[in-house]
Amino acid sequence: HHEVDNLRPIVPMIETLCRAVDDGLIVHLVSDIYLSADQLRSVLRASGVDERLLQHISTSADHRMGKAYGLLEHVMTAHGIAPDDAAHVGDNPVADIEAAERLGITAVAADVLPQDRHVLMPTAAIAARSRELGFDGGITSAVRAVLLDAGTLGTDPSFQFGAAIAGPAMAGFARWVAVTAERLGASTVHCMLREGATIAQLMHEVAPDGPATTLLHASRWVDMRAAVVDGTADELLTAVARRASLTPDHIAAAFDLDVAEVAAVLDAREVPHSHITAACRRIMADDSLREQIVASSARLRARLVRYLRTALVVDDGPIVLADVGWGGTIQEGLTRVLRSEGIENDVIGLYFALSTPGEERLRSGARMLAYLPTAVDDAEASRASRVVSHNAEIIERVLTPRLGTLVDIDDDGVPVCRPDDDDHIPPTLASAQRALAATARRLAKQPGGVADTFFVDDHEVRAALAASIADVIQAPTVAIAEALGAWPHDDVAGTAHRSISGAGLETVVSYANAHDRSMIDWSETAWISGVAARLNPTFAVQLDAVEHGADSATLCPAGENGEMSLAAFPIGSQLAALLDQRVPHTTAHGWSVARVSGNVDSLRAIRFQPGTEHALVDIGAFEIRVTDADDVQHRLDLDDLTDPALQWVDGHPVTARRLAHRPGGHLVVPVPEALGTAARRVEITIGFRCWKLAPDDPGARTPATRTAGTQARRVARLGRAVVRRLRR
């Protein structure tokens, strides 16, 4: 019954075989399977396969040999079939294609999933583990059934990601949560919303007899603001840190502060990630702000405690939290709040994966467990887990239902969430979520459900699931990158919606190489490999190679044009406010990136020196983004090097996109005075490549030099002519 329930006829294949019978050909079904010929015939008949195709069946179970190890030859001999008179159709490259060709039989490769493969099915890591065990937990059959049931939807790359990548991993995770909670002695698993809603549903599917689940409204924005108990800078840091840069508005909104007072203490309109810790110390060193923050946190904490007393199941066992990950920050905040109220139960977090900060908390003694391997238990296998956690938005988004982010708790202890309508779920995301759920249900229905020995206790299987996700993240197809990268994701406060790929990356990624990774702020962006897959495949391959241990300097050697510099100058000063100065590295395509970004008081000009040698330089992009005092961003693109407003020193334009320069030569791009006066932040990105020239190459000389040289040659010719005449 299980075989019949899970078998999906491939209609085009059956129709083709039926036409062969109509034309007088004999069809033999030869299968590597654990069923006998009679059993397989019954299964195929019950599945609606035409009776005419069931006359000749041979299986490996009957003959104790597979097609690649003699079964094909046995069938040919037993039925007197000459190789020249036979054609063998199948999908396995070894058992069906190579085995037939060795016997001189015409081999026809057939894809049992008649659609583009955007991910491996099964993944390489799962296939390797299943070869060792002789079993893959039913993943392959479940994924194939889900894709065939989906029809044309199964061709969608998002659907394939949900079915083949996220589905098996999340089914295993949900089963692991249930089993681990029972082993810890917990009666209930508190699934933290938003992703917790999906985790709870998956637990009901794959562990129906497991511990009870309850949904717990939690968010970093609420819980960590409520956890500023002692008024330390570290408490503030965990409360306000986010993907975007820190601003006075964000801190003021978090603790009901006056924006002007915060801005005066910070003395900045924006704080980059590298300075957030120092900014938090500065704020907490201000007695007035610290007092207000602690008081605001206490008010929120009182409201949060009212909610927790109704939502938490507190008994003699531990309080078990389940979430997708990543750093255990919310768990830390909740624990701090509970301890302040005298609740001393162990709080244990069960996570899909831990980030690097999460692993640091784990080493420090935090009660956390992760489904995917961590560096604490397996340093080598944890490489893939770190890729998953670093690109957290992909897994978070595929697990997030239409449910608004928790932004507050009201005076009655009732959670306040953003409207569901604020959470846009595009069709590609919906299809991935549908596929994930379908694969989990399919796995759960198989005999034994999602087996503990495979999905829970086999460490190598969990490592293989991590590798499967990491492989897609690090080396996505263009179709996967376009589909998943467009999924919207919000900030910790449920605001600042952007795509998973991030915003403003296109220019730098289009021209970057592996050595230019430092030009990208990885703390603010999500999926660099996805952007690279679409815009710069060479960079995408290099990123993957570096993640696997390759040296970026070897992949991308230093260029021959010497040190370049890119600088931004404020009004009334000859000292650069921002400077990028280094020897660029390059690849076979020649492109490199120069990039600077940061806060400025004003902006007078941009100076670019491509190198220190005679060279021709192609400019692929010259992009200037200026944010003014009203937080409005202006974009200036230099797309014509012959513009008379540009200033040249020992250099000149050759074409609209190419320049020549001599040692010390540079280009100065003036900034309009009105914009420069209002500028508060600037980001400059240049994609360029150089061809080194010999000093005497005509291309290295400026137009004035070339003119002077031409005139000198004319004078010399005239002089020689005069001398010849005098001699006559």
Short mmCIF file of C-alpha atoms in Angstrom, two decimals, residues 27-368:
data_model
loop_
_atom_site.label_atom_id
_atom_site.label_comp_id
_atom_site.label_asym_id
_atom_site.label_seq_id
_atom_site.Cartn_x
_atom_site.Cartn_y
_atom_site.Cartn_z
CA VAL A 27 8.53 -3.87 -24.00
CA HIS A 28 10.52 -5.36 -21.10
CA LEU A 29 10.46 -3.59 -17.74
CA VAL A 30 13.82 -4.13 -15.98
CA SER A 31 14.11 -2.64 -12.50
CA ASP A 32 16.64 -2.35 -9.70
CA ILE A 33 14.17 -2.71 -6.85
CA TYR A 34 13.55 -4.74 -3.70
CA LEU A 35 10.19 -6.02 -5.02
CA SER A 36 9.73 -9.25 -6.94
CA ALA A 37 8.37 -9.15 -10.50
CA ASP A 38 4.91 -10.20 -9.29
CA GLN A 39 4.91 -7.57 -6.54
CA LEU A 40 6.04 -4.85 -8.92
CA ARG A 41 3.38 -5.91 -11.43
CA SER A 42 0.71 -5.54 -8.72
CA VAL A 43 1.98 -2.12 -7.72
CA LEU A 44 2.07 -0.86 -11.31
CA ARG A 45 -1.37 -2.30 -12.03
CA ALA A 46 -2.82 -0.62 -8.92
CA SER A 47 -1.25 2.65 -10.03
CA GLY A 48 -3.10 2.54 -13.34
CA VAL A 49 -0.28 1.48 -15.67
CA ASP A 50 -1.53 -0.04 -18.94
CA GLU A 51 -1.75 -3.83 -18.66
CA ARG A 52 0.04 -4.28 -22.00
CA LEU A 53 3.26 -2.97 -20.43
CA LEU A 54 3.21 -5.54 -17.62
CA GLN A 55 3.83 -8.72 -19.61
CA HIS A 56 7.63 -8.86 -19.23
CA ILE A 57 9.11 -7.73 -15.91
CA SER A 58 12.51 -8.54 -14.40
CA THR A 59 13.75 -7.21 -11.04
CA SER A 60 17.04 -7.24 -9.21
CA ALA A 61 15.29 -8.75 -6.16
CA ASP A 62 14.41 -11.89 -8.16
CA HIS A 63 17.82 -12.33 -9.78
CA ARG A 64 20.07 -11.01 -6.98
CA MET A 65 21.89 -8.69 -9.36
CA GLY A 66 21.46 -5.11 -10.53
CA LYS A 67 21.34 -3.81 -14.09
CA ALA A 68 24.91 -2.58 -13.87
CA TYR A 69 26.05 -5.99 -12.58
CA GLY A 70 24.56 -8.47 -15.03
CA LEU A 71 20.77 -8.14 -14.94
CA LEU A 72 20.53 -6.41 -18.32
CA GLU A 73 22.74 -9.03 -19.94
CA HIS A 74 20.69 -11.81 -18.32
CA VAL A 75 17.43 -10.40 -19.72
CA MET A 76 18.95 -10.05 -23.19
CA THR A 77 20.22 -13.65 -23.18
CA ALA A 78 17.10 -15.19 -21.63
CA HIS A 79 14.83 -13.60 -24.23
CA GLY A 80 17.17 -13.93 -27.20
CA ILE A 81 17.45 -10.21 -27.81
CA ALA A 82 20.34 -9.00 -29.94
CA PRO A 83 21.98 -5.72 -28.87
CA ASP A 84 21.38 -4.18 -32.29
CA ASP A 85 17.64 -4.80 -31.88
CA ALA A 86 17.33 -3.20 -28.45
CA ALA A 87 17.06 0.23 -26.90
CA HIS A 88 17.21 0.79 -23.15
CA VAL A 89 15.49 3.83 -21.61
CA GLY A 90 16.30 4.98 -18.09
CA ASP A 91 17.34 7.86 -15.84
CA ASN A 92 20.35 6.40 -13.98
CA PRO A 93 23.62 7.37 -15.72
CA VAL A 94 25.36 4.16 -14.57
CA ALA A 95 22.73 1.43 -14.27
CA ASP A 96 20.72 2.56 -17.30
CA ILE A 97 23.12 4.34 -19.65
CA GLU A 98 26.66 3.02 -19.07
CA ALA A 99 25.49 -0.56 -18.48
CA ALA A 100 23.47 -0.62 -21.70
CA GLU A 101 26.25 0.95 -23.78
CA ARG A 102 28.77 -1.63 -22.53
CA LEU A 103 26.51 -4.32 -24.01
CA GLY A 104 26.19 -2.48 -27.33
CA ILE A 105 22.58 -1.51 -26.65
CA THR A 106 21.29 1.89 -27.72
CA ALA A 107 20.87 3.85 -24.48
CA VAL A 108 18.30 6.63 -24.13
CA ALA A 109 18.58 8.94 -21.12
CA ALA A 110 15.27 10.06 -19.65
CA ASP A 111 14.78 12.64 -16.92
CA VAL A 112 12.08 11.29 -14.63
CA LEU A 113 11.41 14.88 -13.60
CA PRO A 114 10.68 16.60 -16.92
CA GLN A 115 11.75 20.05 -15.79
CA ASP A 116 14.87 22.10 -15.25
CA ARG A 117 16.88 21.06 -12.21
CA HIS A 118 17.76 24.17 -10.22
CA VAL A 119 19.03 22.13 -7.27
CA LEU A 120 20.50 18.64 -7.11
CA MET A 121 17.93 15.95 -6.26
CA PRO A 122 19.10 14.34 -4.07
CA THR A 123 21.79 16.77 -3.00
CA ALA A 124 25.39 15.65 -3.26
CA ALA A 125 25.83 15.51 0.52
CA ILE A 126 22.69 13.43 1.11
CA ALA A 127 23.55 11.14 -1.81
CA ALA A 128 27.00 10.52 -0.33
CA ARG A 129 25.55 9.67 3.08
CA SER A 130 22.86 7.41 1.63
CA ARG A 131 25.53 5.47 -0.29
CA GLU A 132 27.21 4.74 3.03
CA LEU A 133 23.98 3.71 4.76
CA GLY A 134 22.09 2.23 1.82
CA PHE A 135 19.18 4.47 2.80
CA ASP A 136 18.39 8.19 2.47
CA GLY A 137 15.51 8.47 4.91
CA GLY A 138 13.02 8.48 2.06
CA ILE A 139 14.14 11.95 0.97
CA THR A 140 14.54 11.17 -2.73
CA SER A 141 11.18 9.46 -3.13
CA ALA A 142 9.40 12.14 -1.09
CA VAL A 143 10.89 15.01 -3.10
CA ARG A 144 10.13 13.33 -6.42
CA ALA A 145 6.55 12.69 -5.40
CA VAL A 146 6.09 16.31 -4.31
CA LEU A 147 7.52 17.64 -7.58
CA LEU A 148 5.42 15.33 -9.72
CA ASP A 149 2.28 16.18 -7.74
CA ALA A 150 3.00 19.89 -8.26
CA GLY A 151 2.90 19.62 -12.05
CA THR A 152 4.12 22.79 -13.73
CA LEU A 153 4.68 24.45 -10.34
CA GLY A 154 7.47 21.93 -9.83
CA THR A 155 9.53 23.78 -12.42
CA ASP A 156 9.69 26.87 -10.21
CA PRO A 157 13.19 27.18 -8.66
CA SER A 158 11.70 28.39 -5.38
CA PHE A 159 9.46 25.33 -5.23
CA GLN A 160 12.42 23.05 -5.88
CA PHE A 161 14.38 24.78 -3.12
CA GLY A 162 11.52 24.29 -0.69
CA ALA A 163 10.99 20.66 -1.66
CA ALA A 164 14.53 19.33 -2.02
CA ILE A 165 16.55 21.61 0.28
CA ALA A 166 14.44 23.21 2.99
CA GLY A 167 11.82 20.43 3.27
CA PRO A 168 14.03 17.52 4.42
CA ALA A 169 16.14 19.77 6.67
CA MET A 170 13.15 21.33 8.43
CA ALA A 171 11.34 18.00 8.80
CA GLY A 172 14.46 16.63 10.48
CA PHE A 173 14.79 19.73 12.66
CA ALA A 174 11.17 19.51 13.84
CA ARG A 175 11.59 15.83 14.71
CA TRP A 176 14.84 16.62 16.55
CA VAL A 177 13.14 19.35 18.59
CA ALA A 178 10.41 16.95 19.69
CA VAL A 179 12.81 14.14 20.59
CA THR A 180 15.32 16.43 22.32
CA ALA A 181 12.61 18.15 24.39
CA GLU A 182 11.39 14.76 25.61
CA ARG A 183 14.94 13.71 26.50
CA LEU A 184 15.35 16.96 28.46
CA GLY A 185 12.19 16.19 30.44
CA ALA A 186 10.17 19.10 29.07
CA SER A 187 6.40 18.74 28.78
CA THR A 188 6.03 21.63 26.34
CA VAL A 189 8.02 23.26 23.57
CA HIS A 190 7.58 27.04 23.34
CA CYS A 191 7.85 27.85 19.63
CA MET A 192 8.92 31.46 19.27
CA LEU A 193 6.97 33.43 16.70
CA ARG A 194 7.16 34.24 13.81
CA GLU A 195 9.08 31.22 12.50
CA GLY A 196 7.83 29.27 15.52
CA ALA A 197 4.38 28.97 13.96
CA THR A 198 5.84 26.91 11.12
CA ILE A 199 8.08 24.92 13.49
CA ALA A 200 5.04 23.98 15.61
CA GLN A 201 3.09 22.87 12.53
CA LEU A 202 6.01 20.75 11.34
CA MET A 203 6.29 19.16 14.79
CA HIS A 204 2.62 18.17 14.61
CA GLU A 205 3.30 16.52 11.24
CA VAL A 206 6.52 14.63 12.02
CA ALA A 207 6.08 14.01 15.77
CA PRO A 208 2.32 13.79 16.44
CA ASP A 209 2.93 11.88 19.68
CA GLY A 210 5.67 14.24 20.86
CA PRO A 211 5.52 16.96 23.51
CA ALA A 212 2.90 19.68 23.42
CA THR A 213 3.67 22.90 21.59
CA THR A 214 2.63 26.43 22.41
CA LEU A 215 3.27 29.61 20.47
CA LEU A 216 5.25 32.30 22.26
CA HIS A 217 5.29 35.84 20.91
CA ALA A 218 8.92 36.93 21.01
CA SER A 219 11.13 39.31 19.11
CA ARG A 220 14.54 40.78 19.65
CA TRP A 221 13.05 44.26 19.43
CA VAL A 222 10.74 43.68 22.42
CA ASP A 223 12.58 41.16 24.60
CA MET A 224 15.99 42.79 24.49
CA ARG A 225 14.61 46.28 25.18
CA ALA A 226 12.86 44.79 28.20
CA ALA A 227 16.09 43.15 29.36
CA VAL A 228 18.07 46.34 30.11
CA VAL A 229 18.04 45.63 33.84
CA ASP A 230 21.39 46.99 35.05
CA GLY A 231 21.83 49.73 32.47
CA THR A 232 25.06 48.41 31.00
CA ALA A 233 26.42 49.18 27.55
CA ASP A 234 26.29 45.47 26.68
CA GLU A 235 22.56 45.36 27.50
CA LEU A 236 21.95 48.37 25.30
CA LEU A 237 24.01 46.88 22.49
CA THR A 238 21.91 43.68 22.35
CA ALA A 239 18.77 45.81 22.43
CA VAL A 240 19.56 48.18 19.56
CA ALA A 241 21.97 46.29 17.26
CA ARG A 242 20.47 45.59 13.85
CA ARG A 243 21.43 45.04 10.21
CA ALA A 244 21.26 48.70 9.27
CA SER A 245 23.54 51.35 10.75
CA LEU A 246 22.56 52.74 14.14
CA THR A 247 20.81 56.13 14.19
CA PRO A 248 19.60 58.44 16.98
CA ASP A 249 16.02 57.91 15.73
CA HIS A 250 16.31 54.14 16.24
CA ILE A 251 17.59 54.51 19.83
CA ALA A 252 15.01 57.19 20.64
CA ALA A 253 12.16 55.00 19.35
CA ALA A 254 13.42 52.03 21.36
CA PHE A 255 13.28 53.80 24.73
CA ASP A 256 10.95 56.80 24.28
CA LEU A 257 13.86 59.27 24.25
CA ASP A 258 14.24 62.72 22.76
CA VAL A 259 15.99 62.38 19.40
CA ALA A 260 17.88 65.63 19.79
CA GLU A 261 19.28 64.55 23.16
CA VAL A 262 20.49 61.24 21.73
CA ALA A 263 21.98 62.93 18.67
CA ALA A 264 23.83 65.40 20.86
CA VAL A 265 25.45 62.59 22.86
CA LEU A 266 26.31 60.52 19.79
CA ASP A 267 27.46 63.58 17.82
CA ALA A 268 26.54 61.71 14.65
CA ARG A 269 23.49 61.12 12.49
CA GLU A 270 24.55 57.54 11.80
CA VAL A 271 26.83 55.06 13.53
CA PRO A 272 28.43 52.32 11.39
CA HIS A 273 28.65 48.77 12.72
CA SER A 274 32.30 49.14 13.60
CA HIS A 275 31.47 51.92 16.10
CA ILE A 276 28.22 50.64 17.66
CA THR A 277 29.87 49.31 20.83
CA ALA A 278 31.58 52.63 21.47
CA ALA A 279 28.31 54.48 20.79
CA CYS A 280 26.46 52.36 23.36
CA ARG A 281 29.14 53.08 25.95
CA ARG A 282 28.85 56.80 25.25
CA ILE A 283 25.08 56.73 25.70
CA MET A 284 25.18 54.74 28.93
CA ALA A 285 27.89 57.07 30.27
CA ASP A 286 25.36 59.89 30.06
CA ASP A 287 23.47 59.78 33.39
CA SER A 288 20.29 61.33 32.00
CA LEU A 289 19.99 58.97 29.04
CA ARG A 290 20.92 55.93 31.11
CA GLU A 291 18.25 56.74 33.70
CA GLN A 292 15.58 57.18 31.03
CA ILE A 293 16.57 53.95 29.24
CA VAL A 294 16.48 51.86 32.44
CA ALA A 295 13.09 53.32 33.36
CA SER A 296 11.65 52.70 29.89
CA SER A 297 12.95 49.14 29.94
CA ALA A 298 11.40 48.52 33.37
CA ARG A 299 7.98 49.64 32.10
CA LEU A 300 8.20 47.37 29.09
CA ARG A 301 9.52 44.52 31.24
CA ALA A 302 6.48 44.76 33.53
CA ARG A 303 4.17 44.46 30.51
CA LEU A 304 6.23 41.57 29.10
CA VAL A 305 6.12 39.68 32.42
CA ARG A 306 2.31 39.96 32.46
CA TYR A 307 2.27 38.30 29.06
CA LEU A 308 4.85 35.63 29.94
CA ARG A 309 2.91 34.56 33.04
CA THR A 310 -0.01 33.64 30.78
CA ALA A 311 1.98 32.26 27.84
CA LEU A 312 4.76 30.20 29.46
CA VAL A 313 4.20 26.68 30.73
CA VAL A 314 6.23 26.66 33.94
CA ASP A 315 6.40 23.30 35.73
CA ASP A 316 9.11 21.16 37.29
CA GLY A 317 10.95 20.75 33.98
CA PRO A 318 13.02 23.18 31.94
CA ILE A 319 11.49 25.93 29.83
CA VAL A 320 12.33 24.82 26.31
CA LEU A 321 12.34 27.38 23.49
CA ALA A 322 12.41 26.45 19.80
CA ASP A 323 13.48 28.85 17.11
CA VAL A 324 15.33 28.79 13.82
CA GLY A 325 18.37 30.53 15.42
CA TRP A 326 20.86 32.20 15.46
CA GLY A 327 22.69 33.83 18.36
CA GLY A 328 20.48 32.97 21.32
CA THR A 329 19.96 36.69 21.99
CA ILE A 330 16.21 36.46 22.66
CA GLN A 331 16.78 33.48 24.96
CA GLU A 332 19.31 35.53 26.91
CA GLY A 333 16.86 38.43 27.20
CA LEU A 334 13.98 36.22 28.32
CA THR A 335 16.20 34.49 30.86
CA ARG A 336 17.27 37.86 32.26
CA VAL A 337 13.64 38.97 32.52
CA LEU A 338 12.52 35.71 34.17
CA ARG A 339 15.38 35.82 36.68
CA SER A 340 14.39 39.38 37.61
CA GLU A 341 10.95 37.97 38.49
CA GLY A 342 12.29 35.05 40.53
CA ILE A 343 11.58 32.31 37.95
CA GLU A 344 14.62 30.03 38.20
CA ASN A 345 13.74 27.19 35.76
CA ASP A 346 16.44 26.30 33.28
CA VAL A 347 15.78 28.02 29.96
CA ILE A 348 17.06 25.86 27.10
CA GLY A 349 17.05 26.93 23.46
CA LEU A 350 16.72 24.43 20.62
CA TYR A 351 17.86 26.01 17.36
CA PHE A 352 18.21 24.97 13.76
CA ALA A 353 21.67 26.58 13.62
CA LEU A 354 23.87 28.90 15.66
CA SER A 355 25.77 31.91 14.38
CA THR A 356 29.31 32.72 15.51
CA PRO A 357 27.98 34.84 18.43
CA GLY A 358 25.69 31.94 19.30
CA GLU A 359 28.63 29.55 19.40
CA GLU A 360 30.46 32.00 21.67
CA ARG A 361 27.48 31.99 24.05
CA LEU A 362 27.47 28.19 23.88
CA ARG A 363 31.15 28.06 24.86
CA SER A 364 30.39 30.41 27.73
CA GLY A 365 27.90 27.96 29.18
CA ALA A 366 24.58 29.05 27.66
CA ARG A 367 21.94 26.30 27.59
CA MET A 368 21.59 25.99 23.83
#
